[in-house]
Tab-separated table of C-alpha atoms in Angstrom:
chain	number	residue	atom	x	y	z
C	1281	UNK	CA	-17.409	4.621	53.407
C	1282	UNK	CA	-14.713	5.791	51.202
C	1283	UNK	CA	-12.169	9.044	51.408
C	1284	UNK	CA	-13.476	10.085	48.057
C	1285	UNK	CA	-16.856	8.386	47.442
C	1286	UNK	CA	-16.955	10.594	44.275
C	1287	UNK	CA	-14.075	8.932	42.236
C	1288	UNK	CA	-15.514	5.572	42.944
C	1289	UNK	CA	-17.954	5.586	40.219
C	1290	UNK	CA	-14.959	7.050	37.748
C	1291	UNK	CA	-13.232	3.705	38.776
C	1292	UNK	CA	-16.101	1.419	38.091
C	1293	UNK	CA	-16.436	3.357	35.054
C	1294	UNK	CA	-12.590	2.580	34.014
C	1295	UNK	CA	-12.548	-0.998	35.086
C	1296	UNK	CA	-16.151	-1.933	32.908
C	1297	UNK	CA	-14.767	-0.181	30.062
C	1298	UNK	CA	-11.391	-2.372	30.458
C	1299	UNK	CA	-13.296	-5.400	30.819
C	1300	UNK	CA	-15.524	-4.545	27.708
C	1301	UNK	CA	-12.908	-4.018	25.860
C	1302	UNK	CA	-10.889	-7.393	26.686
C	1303	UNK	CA	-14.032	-9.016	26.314
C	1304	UNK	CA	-14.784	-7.476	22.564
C	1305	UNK	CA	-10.787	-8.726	22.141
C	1306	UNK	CA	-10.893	-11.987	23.241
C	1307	UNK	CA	-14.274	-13.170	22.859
C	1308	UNK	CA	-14.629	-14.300	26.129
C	1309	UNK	CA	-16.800	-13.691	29.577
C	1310	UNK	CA	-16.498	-10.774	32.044
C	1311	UNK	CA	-15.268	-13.047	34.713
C	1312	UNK	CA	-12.421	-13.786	32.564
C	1313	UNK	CA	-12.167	-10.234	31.668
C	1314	UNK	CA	-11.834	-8.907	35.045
C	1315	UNK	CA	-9.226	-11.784	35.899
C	1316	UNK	CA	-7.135	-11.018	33.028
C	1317	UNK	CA	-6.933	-7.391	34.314
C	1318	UNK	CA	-6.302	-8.632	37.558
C	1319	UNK	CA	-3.137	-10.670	36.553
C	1320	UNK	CA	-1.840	-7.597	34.524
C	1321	UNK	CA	-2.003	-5.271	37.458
C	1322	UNK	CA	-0.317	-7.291	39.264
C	1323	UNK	CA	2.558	-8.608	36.790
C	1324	UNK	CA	3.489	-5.276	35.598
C	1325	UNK	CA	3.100	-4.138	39.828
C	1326	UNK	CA	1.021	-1.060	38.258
C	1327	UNK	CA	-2.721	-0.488	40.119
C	1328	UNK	CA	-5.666	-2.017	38.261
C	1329	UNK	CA	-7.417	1.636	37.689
C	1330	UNK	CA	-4.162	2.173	35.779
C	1331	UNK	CA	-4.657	-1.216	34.303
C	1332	UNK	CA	-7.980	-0.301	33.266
C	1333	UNK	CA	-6.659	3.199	31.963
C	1334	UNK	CA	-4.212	1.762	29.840
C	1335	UNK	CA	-5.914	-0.795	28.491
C	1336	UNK	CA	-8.865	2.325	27.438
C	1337	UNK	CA	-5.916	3.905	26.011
C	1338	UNK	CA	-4.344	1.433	23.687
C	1339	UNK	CA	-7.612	0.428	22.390
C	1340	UNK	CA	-8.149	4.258	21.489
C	1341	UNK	CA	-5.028	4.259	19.628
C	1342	UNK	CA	-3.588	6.388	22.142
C	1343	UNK	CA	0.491	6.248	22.916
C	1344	UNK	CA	-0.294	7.707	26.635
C	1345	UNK	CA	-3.151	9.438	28.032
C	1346	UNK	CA	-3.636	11.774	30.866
C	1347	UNK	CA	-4.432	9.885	34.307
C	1348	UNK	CA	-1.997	6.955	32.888
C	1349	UNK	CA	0.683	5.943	34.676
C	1350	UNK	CA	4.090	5.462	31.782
C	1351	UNK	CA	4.229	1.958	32.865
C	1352	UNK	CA	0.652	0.743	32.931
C	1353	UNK	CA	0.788	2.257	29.101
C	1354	UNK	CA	4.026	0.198	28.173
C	1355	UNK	CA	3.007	-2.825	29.654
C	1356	UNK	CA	-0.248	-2.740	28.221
C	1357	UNK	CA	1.346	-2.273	24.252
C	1358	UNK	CA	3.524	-5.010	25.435
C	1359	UNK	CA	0.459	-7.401	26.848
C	1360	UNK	CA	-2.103	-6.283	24.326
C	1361	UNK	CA	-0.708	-4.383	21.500
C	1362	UNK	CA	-0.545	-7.680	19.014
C	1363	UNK	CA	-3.988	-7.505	19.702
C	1364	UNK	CA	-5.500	-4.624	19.548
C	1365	UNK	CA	-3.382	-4.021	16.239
C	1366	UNK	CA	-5.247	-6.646	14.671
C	1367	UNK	CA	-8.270	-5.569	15.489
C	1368	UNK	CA	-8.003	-1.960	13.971
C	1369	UNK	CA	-10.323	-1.496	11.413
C	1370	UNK	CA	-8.665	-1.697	7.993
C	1371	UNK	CA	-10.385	1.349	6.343
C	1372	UNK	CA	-8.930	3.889	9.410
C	1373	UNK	CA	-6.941	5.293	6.561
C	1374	UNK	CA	-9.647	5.939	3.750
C	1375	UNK	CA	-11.089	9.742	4.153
């Protein structure tokens, strides 16, 4: 049993929305998802919740978000910001 069973769901949360969205980025399967996230955490030495976080972030457009360490947010512009910039939609700046 966990210290703080209540923040585990919050994590699972973080992590399947991180996965989604590297899946929806790179077209490929959760598996490969997860193991992408994996080798980020542990390349940039930043947790894979804050992984997750600032992988969430980016993909929101967001230049830092609460709950995000500063950097898990620059390492994920600098792993995914190429793409998640060309995946913005085009029309973001019609009203």
């Amino acid at each position: 049993m966990t210290e703080h069973p209540a923040a585990e769901p919050v994590t699972r949360t973080t992590i399947d929305r991180a996965v989604g969205v590297l899946i929806a980025l790179r077209g490929c399967s959760p598996e490969e998802a997860f193991a992408e996230l994996a080798a980020h955490s542990f390349r940039f030495d930043v947790s894979l919740v804050q992984s997750a976080r600032s992988i969430v972030a980016a993909a929101r457009g967001l230049d830092s978000a609460n709950g995000v360490a500063c950097a898990a947010m620059t390492s994920a512009q600098e792993e995914w910001g190429p793409l998640l910039a060309d995946r913005r939609d085009p029309f973001d700046h019609v009203a």
